[in-house]
Amino acid sequence: MQSINPALNSLIGEYPAHSAAETEAIVELVWQAGHSWKDKGFEYRAGLFRKLAGLLRDEKDRLSRLMTAEMGKILRESVAEIEKCAHACDYYSEHAESMLKDEVIPSDASRSLVAFEPLGLVLAVMPWNFPFWQVFRFAAPSLMAGNVAVLKHASNVPGCALAIEELFTRAGFPENVFRTLMIPSAMVKAVIENPRVRAVTLTGSGPAGSSVASAAAKQIKKAVLELGGSDAFIVLEDADIEKAIRVAVTGRMLNQGQSCIAAKRFIVVEPVLEEFTLGLLKAVSGLKTGDPLDPSTDVGPLARPDLVDDIDKQIQRSVGEGALLICGGKRPILPGCYYQPTILGNVRKGMAVYHEETFGPVFSIIPVKSEEEAIAVANDSEFGLGGCVWTKDLKRGERLARKIETGAMFVNGLTKSDPRLPFGGIKKSGYGRELATYGIREFVNIKTIWIG
Ligand code: NAP
């Protein structure tokens, strides 16, 4: 498996892949490790996750450089990602036990209760865009609940996949409680079919989700899907426009726009359309594109050459369909997988960027006449992951938030994930939840115990 630096299009390293027989042997070892892991107390598991958090913090420089080298994220975002993983480890160390404590429920029994027991071995199929965070936000709650796990990471971040496995080992986790499978996506189905595997979680694109969920359904195994999004960023006439622009740039440009919960459709009411557009243009024009390791860089490369081709085609198609190219729309003259931050105005129904997920640095501005039209446009999407609304009237903001069909809505704030709050989507953004109590309960047996 190859690791290629997208800032330079240069080979970083090559790693041996696991054969089908090696994969099966690893799954067997992890399954066996699960027997004793599930009986260890919360305190024991919490101690290990606290050590893991410490290792992440101590080695954040090395780990963030690895992440930046493999997928191009600018260095300060890589550092923040590692810190977030450490926080999730600490959070679940502290709260997993209370999240999973027995619930006594009065019934006709002398005592009846609900217990939360681990399911066993969970397969995690993960994407490259947050190579550490996506793994930790699954692994911390799932392992704290007493499950064991195998990770099939995205093929372009093999170095991160192995580094994560090594961190678990060095933190002192028992052997084989968490293992990385170095396999291509074509081998995932066989892992799902392995009787030792009890459930699967996938974060990635719709086609991958559909394929994994079908394989899991065929085996009657639980699946959680965290898929794409096309989040609405609704700007109403009473918004703090300056703040909205600042957050719009942060929200869209994080990870060069390669985030499932990035703001993707900027739905702006006409009275503030010009002010918002001009302010956005000024802010975007000030962004510095370049080496992701340079602290002054705001925009690094996309993760792979094919992703640059995809975003360019979506932009050119939309311009052909009548979108107004306000800035960008080209590859800059740089050696790696770069794309200019792009603003498209006058985006309308029927255009590519109105309907499709755009996984890159493109702002699509959709003008609307009213709040009602803003809601209708926001909901006119096959996705339903996150979104935000900007208004100084907080009651109005909450009212709108309730009308948008997504897994999360933020009023006057950046859409983000937080271990305290559930995360996940509806419609083609997937099903199931990660994080918070809802996330840790996805991979447990919710068991009724009735005593006469
Ligand atoms: P992807 O191509 O679907 O890959 C994600 C993972 O699935 C990778 O490990 C990939 O392995 C594997 N995979 C791909 N096709 C598969 C198949 N048919 N069967 C089994 N496994 C398969 O997605 P991506 O391009 O890496 O990530 C971008 C997508 O993920 C976007 O749509 C984004 O919105 C979504 N995403 C969602 C969330 C969320 O929480 N909702 C978070 C981050 C990203 P290979 O690399 O070996 O192909």
Coordinates of C-alpha atoms and ligand atoms in Angstrom, one line a residue:
M1 CA 0.0 0.0 0.0
Q2 CA 1.4 3.4 -1.0
S3 CA 1.5 6.6 0.9
I4 CA 1.8 9.7 -1.4
N5 CA 2.4 13.2 -0.2
P6 CA -0.3 15.3 -2.0
A7 CA 1.6 18.6 -1.6
L8 CA 4.4 17.3 -3.7
N9 CA 3.0 14.2 -5.5
S10 CA 5.9 12.3 -4.1
L11 CA 6.0 8.8 -2.6
I12 CA 6.4 8.7 1.2
G13 CA 6.5 5.0 1.8
E14 CA 5.2 1.6 0.8
Y15 CA 3.6 -0.9 3.3
P16 CA 2.9 -4.6 2.8
A17 CA -0.8 -5.4 2.5
H18 CA -2.4 -8.3 4.4
S19 CA -3.5 -11.3 2.5
A20 CA -6.9 -12.9 2.9
A21 CA -5.4 -15.6 5.2
E22 CA -3.5 -13.0 7.3
T23 CA -6.7 -10.9 7.6
E24 CA -8.6 -13.9 8.8
A25 CA -5.9 -14.8 11.3
I26 CA -5.9 -11.2 12.7
V27 CA -9.7 -11.3 13.0
E28 CA -9.4 -14.5 15.0
L29 CA -6.8 -13.1 17.3
V30 CA -8.9 -10.0 18.0
W31 CA -12.0 -12.1 18.6
Q32 CA -10.0 -14.1 21.1
A33 CA -8.7 -11.0 22.8
G34 CA -12.3 -9.9 23.2
H35 CA -13.1 -12.7 25.8
S36 CA -11.0 -11.2 28.5
W37 CA -11.3 -7.5 27.4
K38 CA -15.1 -7.5 28.0
D39 CA -14.7 -8.7 31.6
K40 CA -12.1 -6.0 32.5
G41 CA -13.7 -3.3 34.6
F42 CA -14.4 0.2 33.4
E43 CA -11.6 1.5 35.7
Y44 CA -9.0 -0.7 34.0
R45 CA -10.1 0.3 30.5
A46 CA -10.3 4.0 31.5
G47 CA -6.7 3.9 32.8
L48 CA -5.5 2.7 29.4
F49 CA -7.4 5.3 27.5
R50 CA -6.0 8.0 29.8
K51 CA -2.5 6.7 28.9
L52 CA -3.4 6.8 25.3
A53 CA -4.6 10.4 25.6
G54 CA -1.2 11.2 27.2
L55 CA 0.7 9.5 24.4
L56 CA -1.3 11.5 21.8
R57 CA -0.5 14.7 23.5
D58 CA 3.2 13.9 24.0
E59 CA 3.6 12.9 20.4
K60 CA 1.3 15.3 18.7
D61 CA 4.1 16.9 16.7
R62 CA 5.2 13.7 15.1
L63 CA 1.6 12.4 14.6
S64 CA 0.4 15.7 13.1
R65 CA 3.3 15.8 10.7
L66 CA 2.5 12.3 9.5
M67 CA -1.1 13.2 8.9
T68 CA -0.2 16.4 7.0
A69 CA 2.3 14.5 4.9
E70 CA -0.1 11.7 4.0
M71 CA -3.3 13.7 3.2
G72 CA -2.3 17.4 3.0
K73 CA -4.2 18.9 6.0
I74 CA -2.5 22.1 7.2
L75 CA -0.4 21.5 10.2
R76 CA -2.3 23.5 12.8
E77 CA -5.5 21.5 11.9
S78 CA -3.6 18.3 12.3
V79 CA -2.4 19.4 15.7
A80 CA -5.9 20.3 16.7
E81 CA -7.2 16.9 15.5
I82 CA -4.7 15.0 17.6
E83 CA -5.7 17.1 20.7
K84 CA -9.4 16.4 19.9
C85 CA -8.6 12.6 19.9
A86 CA -6.9 12.9 23.3
H87 CA -9.9 14.8 24.6
A88 CA -12.3 12.0 23.4
C89 CA -10.1 9.4 25.1
D90 CA -10.3 11.3 28.4
Y91 CA -14.0 12.0 27.9
Y92 CA -15.0 8.4 27.5
S93 CA -12.6 7.3 30.3
E94 CA -14.5 9.5 32.6
H95 CA -18.1 9.0 31.4
A96 CA -18.4 5.5 29.8
E97 CA -19.3 3.8 33.0
S98 CA -22.2 6.1 33.9
M99 CA -23.4 6.1 30.3
L100 CA -23.7 2.3 30.4
K101 CA -24.8 1.7 34.0
D102 CA -27.8 -0.5 34.5
E103 CA -31.2 1.1 34.2
V104 CA -33.7 -0.2 36.7
I105 CA -37.2 0.0 35.3
P106 CA -40.3 -0.9 37.4
S107 CA -42.5 -3.6 35.8
D108 CA -44.5 -6.7 37.0
A109 CA -41.2 -8.3 38.0
S110 CA -39.7 -8.0 41.5
R111 CA -36.8 -6.4 39.8
S112 CA -36.3 -5.6 36.1
L113 CA -33.5 -3.7 34.5
V114 CA -31.7 -2.9 31.3
A115 CA -28.0 -3.9 31.0
F116 CA -25.7 -2.7 28.3
E117 CA -23.3 -5.4 27.2
P118 CA -20.6 -5.3 24.5
L119 CA -21.4 -6.8 21.1
G120 CA -17.9 -8.2 20.6
L121 CA -15.8 -7.6 17.5
V122 CA -16.6 -4.4 15.5
L123 CA -15.2 -3.6 12.1
A124 CA -14.5 0.1 11.4
V125 CA -14.1 1.2 7.8
M126 CA -12.8 4.7 7.9
P127 CA -12.0 7.6 5.6
W128 CA -8.8 9.7 5.1
N129 CA -10.2 13.2 5.7
F130 CA -9.8 13.1 9.5
P131 CA -7.5 10.1 9.7
F132 CA -7.1 10.2 13.5
W133 CA -10.4 11.7 14.6
Q134 CA -12.7 9.4 12.7
V135 CA -10.9 6.4 14.2
F136 CA -10.8 7.7 17.8
R137 CA -14.4 8.9 17.9
F138 CA -15.4 5.3 17.1
A139 CA -12.7 3.5 19.1
A140 CA -12.8 5.3 22.4
P141 CA -16.5 4.7 23.1
S142 CA -16.6 1.2 21.5
L143 CA -13.6 -0.2 23.4
M144 CA -14.7 1.5 26.6
A145 CA -18.0 -0.4 26.2
G146 CA -16.0 -3.6 26.2
N147 CA -15.9 -4.3 22.4
V148 CA -12.7 -5.1 20.5
A149 CA -12.1 -3.7 17.0
V150 CA -10.4 -4.1 13.6
L151 CA -9.8 -1.0 11.5
K152 CA -9.8 -0.9 7.7
H153 CA -8.5 2.6 7.1
A154 CA -8.6 4.4 3.7
S155 CA -5.9 3.2 1.3
N156 CA -4.2 6.6 1.1
V157 CA -3.4 6.9 4.8
P158 CA -1.6 3.6 5.7
G159 CA 1.0 5.4 7.8
C160 CA -1.7 6.8 10.0
A161 CA -3.5 3.5 10.2
L162 CA -0.4 1.8 11.5
A163 CA 0.5 4.6 13.8
I164 CA -2.9 4.4 15.5
E165 CA -2.4 0.6 16.0
E166 CA 1.0 1.2 17.5
L167 CA -0.3 3.9 19.9
F168 CA -2.8 1.4 21.4
T169 CA 0.0 -1.1 21.9
R170 CA 2.4 1.4 23.5
A171 CA -0.4 2.7 25.8
G172 CA -0.4 -0.8 27.2
F173 CA -3.7 -2.2 25.8
P174 CA -3.7 -6.0 25.8
E175 CA -2.5 -7.5 22.6
N176 CA -5.0 -7.7 19.7
V177 CA -7.7 -5.6 21.4
F178 CA -7.3 -3.1 18.5
R179 CA -5.8 -4.1 15.2
T180 CA -5.3 -2.5 11.8
L181 CA -6.1 -4.5 8.7
M182 CA -4.0 -3.4 5.7
I183 CA -6.6 -4.4 3.1
P184 CA -8.2 -2.8 0.0
S185 CA -12.0 -2.1 0.0
A186 CA -12.6 -5.2 -2.1
M187 CA -11.7 -7.4 0.9
V188 CA -14.2 -5.7 3.3
K189 CA -17.1 -7.9 2.4
A190 CA -15.2 -11.0 3.4
V191 CA -14.5 -9.5 6.8
I192 CA -18.1 -8.6 7.3
E193 CA -19.0 -12.2 6.4
N194 CA -16.6 -13.6 9.0
P195 CA -18.8 -15.0 11.8
R196 CA -16.4 -13.5 14.4
V197 CA -17.4 -10.0 13.3
R198 CA -20.6 -8.8 15.0
A199 CA -21.0 -5.3 13.6
V200 CA -19.6 -2.7 11.3
T201 CA -19.3 1.1 11.2
L202 CA -18.4 3.0 8.1
T203 CA -17.6 6.6 7.6
G204 CA -17.3 7.5 4.0
S205 CA -19.2 8.0 0.7
G206 CA -22.7 6.8 -0.2
P207 CA -21.6 4.0 -2.5
A208 CA -19.2 2.6 0.1
G209 CA -22.0 2.9 2.7
S210 CA -24.5 1.2 0.5
S211 CA -22.1 -1.7 -0.2
V212 CA -21.1 -2.2 3.4
A213 CA -24.6 -1.9 4.7
S214 CA -25.9 -4.5 2.1
A215 CA -23.2 -6.9 3.1
A216 CA -24.0 -6.4 6.8
A217 CA -27.7 -6.8 6.2
K218 CA -27.2 -10.0 4.4
Q219 CA -25.4 -11.4 7.5
I220 CA -28.0 -9.7 9.8
K221 CA -25.3 -7.6 11.5
K222 CA -25.6 -4.1 12.9
A223 CA -24.2 -1.3 10.8
V224 CA -23.7 2.4 11.5
L225 CA -23.2 4.7 8.5
E226 CA -21.7 8.2 8.6
L227 CA -21.9 9.4 5.0
G228 CA -21.7 12.5 3.0
G229 CA -23.4 15.8 3.5
S230 CA -24.2 19.0 1.8
D231 CA -24.8 21.3 4.8
A232 CA -26.8 24.4 4.4
F233 CA -25.4 27.7 5.8
I234 CA -28.5 30.0 6.0
V235 CA -27.9 33.7 6.3
L236 CA -31.0 35.7 7.2
E237 CA -31.3 39.5 6.9
D238 CA -30.9 40.0 10.7
A239 CA -27.6 38.1 10.9
D240 CA -24.3 39.4 12.2
I241 CA -22.9 39.3 8.7
E242 CA -19.3 39.9 9.7
K243 CA -19.3 36.9 12.1
A244 CA -21.2 34.8 9.6
I245 CA -18.5 35.5 6.9
R246 CA -15.7 34.6 9.3
V247 CA -17.3 31.3 10.3
A248 CA -18.3 30.6 6.7
V249 CA -14.6 30.7 5.7
T250 CA -13.5 28.6 8.6
G251 CA -16.4 26.1 8.1
R252 CA -15.9 25.7 4.4
M253 CA -12.1 25.8 4.2
L254 CA -11.4 23.4 7.1
N255 CA -9.4 20.5 5.6
Q256 CA -9.5 22.3 2.2
G257 CA -13.3 21.8 2.2
Q258 CA -13.0 18.0 2.5
S259 CA -15.2 17.6 5.5
C260 CA -18.6 15.9 5.7
I261 CA -20.0 18.8 7.9
A262 CA -18.4 21.6 6.0
A263 CA -20.9 24.3 5.1
K264 CA -21.5 23.6 1.4
R265 CA -24.6 25.5 0.3
F266 CA -24.7 29.1 1.3
I267 CA -28.3 30.1 1.3
V268 CA -28.5 33.8 1.6
V269 CA -31.6 36.1 1.6
E270 CA -31.6 38.8 -1.0
P271 CA -31.4 41.9 1.4
V272 CA -27.9 40.8 2.6
L273 CA -26.8 38.9 -0.5
E274 CA -24.5 41.6 -1.8
E275 CA -22.9 42.4 1.6
F276 CA -22.3 38.7 2.3
T277 CA -20.9 38.0 -1.1
L278 CA -18.5 40.9 -1.2
G279 CA -17.3 40.2 2.4
L280 CA -16.8 36.6 1.5
L281 CA -14.8 37.5 -1.6
K282 CA -12.6 39.8 0.4
A283 CA -12.0 37.1 3.1
V284 CA -11.3 34.3 0.6
S285 CA -9.0 36.5 -1.5
G286 CA -6.8 36.9 1.6
L287 CA -6.3 33.2 2.1
K288 CA -2.7 31.9 1.5
T289 CA -2.4 28.7 -0.5
G290 CA 0.8 26.6 -0.2
D291 CA 2.9 24.2 1.8
P292 CA 0.7 22.7 4.5
L293 CA 3.7 22.5 6.9
D294 CA 4.2 26.3 6.7
P295 CA 2.4 27.9 9.7
S296 CA 1.3 30.9 7.5
T297 CA -0.6 28.6 5.1
D298 CA -4.4 28.7 5.1
V299 CA -5.1 26.4 2.2
G300 CA -3.1 23.2 1.6
P301 CA -3.5 20.6 -1.2
L302 CA -6.5 18.2 -1.6
A303 CA -5.7 14.7 -0.6
R304 CA -5.4 13.0 -4.0
P305 CA -5.2 14.0 -7.7
D306 CA -8.6 12.5 -8.5
L307 CA -10.3 14.7 -5.9
V308 CA -8.9 17.8 -7.7
D309 CA -10.3 16.5 -11.0
D310 CA -13.7 15.8 -9.3
I311 CA -14.1 19.3 -7.8
D312 CA -12.9 21.0 -11.0
K313 CA -15.5 19.0 -13.1
Q314 CA -18.3 19.9 -10.7
I315 CA -17.3 23.6 -10.9
Q316 CA -17.0 23.7 -14.7
R317 CA -20.3 21.8 -15.1
S318 CA -22.0 24.3 -12.7
V319 CA -20.6 27.3 -14.6
G320 CA -21.8 25.7 -17.8
E321 CA -25.2 25.5 -16.2
G322 CA -25.3 29.2 -15.4
A323 CA -23.5 29.6 -12.0
L324 CA -21.5 32.8 -11.7
L325 CA -17.7 32.3 -11.2
I326 CA -16.9 35.0 -8.7
C327 CA -13.3 33.8 -7.9
G328 CA -11.1 30.7 -8.3
G329 CA -12.2 27.9 -10.6
K330 CA -8.7 26.8 -11.5
R331 CA -5.7 24.9 -10.3
P332 CA -3.0 27.2 -9.1
I333 CA 0.5 26.8 -10.5
L334 CA 1.9 24.6 -7.8
P335 CA 3.3 21.0 -8.1
G336 CA 0.8 19.2 -5.8
C337 CA -3.0 18.5 -5.6
Y338 CA -4.0 22.2 -5.2
Y339 CA -7.2 23.9 -6.2
Q340 CA -8.0 27.6 -5.9
P341 CA -10.6 28.6 -3.3
T342 CA -13.7 29.2 -5.5
I343 CA -16.9 31.2 -5.0
L344 CA -19.9 30.4 -7.2
G345 CA -22.8 32.9 -7.2
N346 CA -26.3 32.6 -8.5
V347 CA -26.5 28.9 -7.9
R348 CA -29.9 27.4 -8.7
K349 CA -31.7 24.1 -8.7
G350 CA -30.5 21.9 -11.5
M351 CA -26.8 22.8 -11.2
A352 CA -24.3 20.3 -10.1
V353 CA -23.1 22.1 -7.0
Y354 CA -26.8 22.6 -5.8
H355 CA -27.4 18.9 -5.7
E356 CA -24.1 17.1 -5.3
E357 CA -21.7 17.0 -2.3
T358 CA -18.7 19.3 -3.1
F359 CA -15.6 17.9 -1.4
G360 CA -13.2 20.8 -1.9
P361 CA -12.8 24.5 -1.4
V362 CA -15.9 25.8 -3.2
F363 CA -18.6 28.1 -1.8
S364 CA -21.9 27.8 -3.6
I365 CA -24.1 30.8 -2.9
I366 CA -27.8 30.2 -3.5
P367 CA -29.9 33.4 -3.3
V368 CA -33.4 33.2 -1.8
K369 CA -36.2 35.7 -1.2
S370 CA -37.4 34.7 2.2
E371 CA -37.0 32.5 5.3
E372 CA -39.6 30.1 3.9
E373 CA -37.6 29.7 0.7
A374 CA -34.4 29.2 2.7
I375 CA -36.0 26.3 4.6
A376 CA -37.3 24.8 1.4
V377 CA -33.9 25.0 -0.4
A378 CA -32.1 23.7 2.7
N379 CA -34.3 20.7 2.7
D380 CA -34.1 20.2 -1.0
S381 CA -31.2 17.8 -0.7
E382 CA -30.7 14.1 -0.6
F383 CA -28.3 14.6 2.3
G384 CA -29.2 15.4 5.9
L385 CA -26.1 15.7 8.1
G386 CA -25.7 19.2 9.6
G387 CA -26.2 22.8 9.0
C388 CA -26.4 26.2 10.5
V389 CA -28.5 29.3 10.5
W390 CA -27.5 32.9 11.1
T391 CA -29.9 35.4 12.8
K392 CA -29.7 37.7 15.8
D393 CA -33.1 36.5 16.9
L394 CA -32.3 33.3 18.8
K395 CA -35.9 32.1 19.0
R396 CA -36.2 32.5 15.2
G397 CA -32.9 30.6 14.9
E398 CA -34.2 27.7 17.0
R399 CA -37.5 27.6 15.1
L400 CA -35.7 27.3 11.8
A401 CA -33.2 24.7 13.3
R402 CA -36.2 22.5 14.0
K403 CA -37.5 22.8 10.5
I404 CA -34.3 21.6 8.7
E405 CA -34.1 17.9 8.0
T406 CA -30.6 17.1 9.3
G407 CA -29.0 15.3 12.2
A408 CA -27.7 18.5 13.7
M409 CA -28.3 22.3 13.4
F410 CA -26.3 25.1 14.8
V411 CA -27.6 28.6 15.4
N412 CA -24.9 31.3 15.0
G413 CA -22.1 28.8 15.2
L414 CA -19.7 26.6 13.3
T415 CA -21.1 23.0 12.7
K416 CA -18.8 20.7 14.6
S417 CA -18.5 17.4 16.4
D418 CA -18.2 17.3 20.2
P419 CA -18.0 14.1 22.4
R420 CA -20.8 15.5 24.5
L421 CA -23.3 15.7 21.7
P422 CA -24.5 13.0 19.3
F423 CA -23.3 13.1 15.7
G424 CA -24.8 11.6 12.6
G425 CA -27.2 12.1 9.8
I426 CA -30.5 11.2 8.2
K427 CA -31.5 10.6 4.5
K428 CA -28.4 9.7 2.4
S429 CA -26.1 11.0 5.1
G430 CA -26.5 7.7 6.9
Y431 CA -28.0 6.3 10.1
G432 CA -27.0 5.6 13.6
R433 CA -25.1 8.0 15.8
E434 CA -21.6 8.5 17.1
L435 CA -20.4 10.3 20.2
A436 CA -22.3 11.1 23.5
T437 CA -24.4 8.4 25.1
Y438 CA -26.2 7.7 21.8
G439 CA -22.9 6.7 20.2
I440 CA -21.6 4.4 22.9
R441 CA -24.9 2.6 22.9
E442 CA -24.7 1.7 19.1
F443 CA -22.5 -1.3 19.7
V444 CA -24.0 -2.8 22.8
N445 CA -26.6 -5.4 23.5
I446 CA -29.5 -3.5 25.2
K447 CA -30.5 -6.4 27.4
T448 CA -33.6 -6.8 29.4
I449 CA -33.3 -8.7 32.7
W450 CA -36.6 -9.6 34.4
I451 CA -36.6 -11.3 37.8
G452 CA -39.8 -12.8 39.1
Ligands
NAP1 P1 -14.9 6.4 0.5 O1 -14.3 6.3 -0.8 O2 -16.3 5.9 0.7 O3 -13.9 5.7 1.5 C1 -14.2 5.5 2.9 C2 -13.7 4.2 3.3 O4 -14.5 3.2 2.8 C3 -12.3 3.9 2.9 O5 -11.7 3.1 3.9 C4 -12.5 3.0 1.7 O6 -11.4 2.2 1.4 C5 -13.7 2.2 2.0 N1 -14.5 1.8 0.9 C6 -14.7 2.5 -0.3 N2 -15.5 1.7 -1.1 C7 -15.9 0.6 -0.4 C8 -16.7 -0.5 -0.6 N3 -17.3 -0.6 -1.8 N4 -16.8 -1.5 0.3 C9 -16.1 -1.4 1.5 N5 -15.3 -0.3 1.8 C10 -15.2 0.7 0.9 O7 -15.0 7.9 1.0 P2 -13.8 8.9 1.0 O8 -13.6 9.5 -0.3 O9 -12.6 8.3 1.7 O10 -14.4 10.0 2.1 C11 -15.2 11.0 1.7 C12 -16.6 10.8 2.0 O11 -16.8 10.5 3.3 C13 -17.4 12.0 1.7 O12 -18.6 11.7 1.1 C14 -17.6 12.5 3.2 O13 -18.7 13.4 3.3 C15 -17.8 11.3 3.9 N6 -17.5 11.5 5.4 C16 -18.5 11.4 6.2 C17 -18.4 11.7 7.6 C18 -19.5 11.6 8.5 O14 -19.2 11.6 9.7 N7 -20.7 11.6 8.1 C19 -17.1 12.0 8.0 C20 -16.0 12.1 7.1 C21 -16.3 11.8 5.8 P3 -10.3 2.6 0.2 O15 -9.7 3.8 0.6 O16 -9.4 1.4 0.2 O17 -11.1 2.7 -1.0

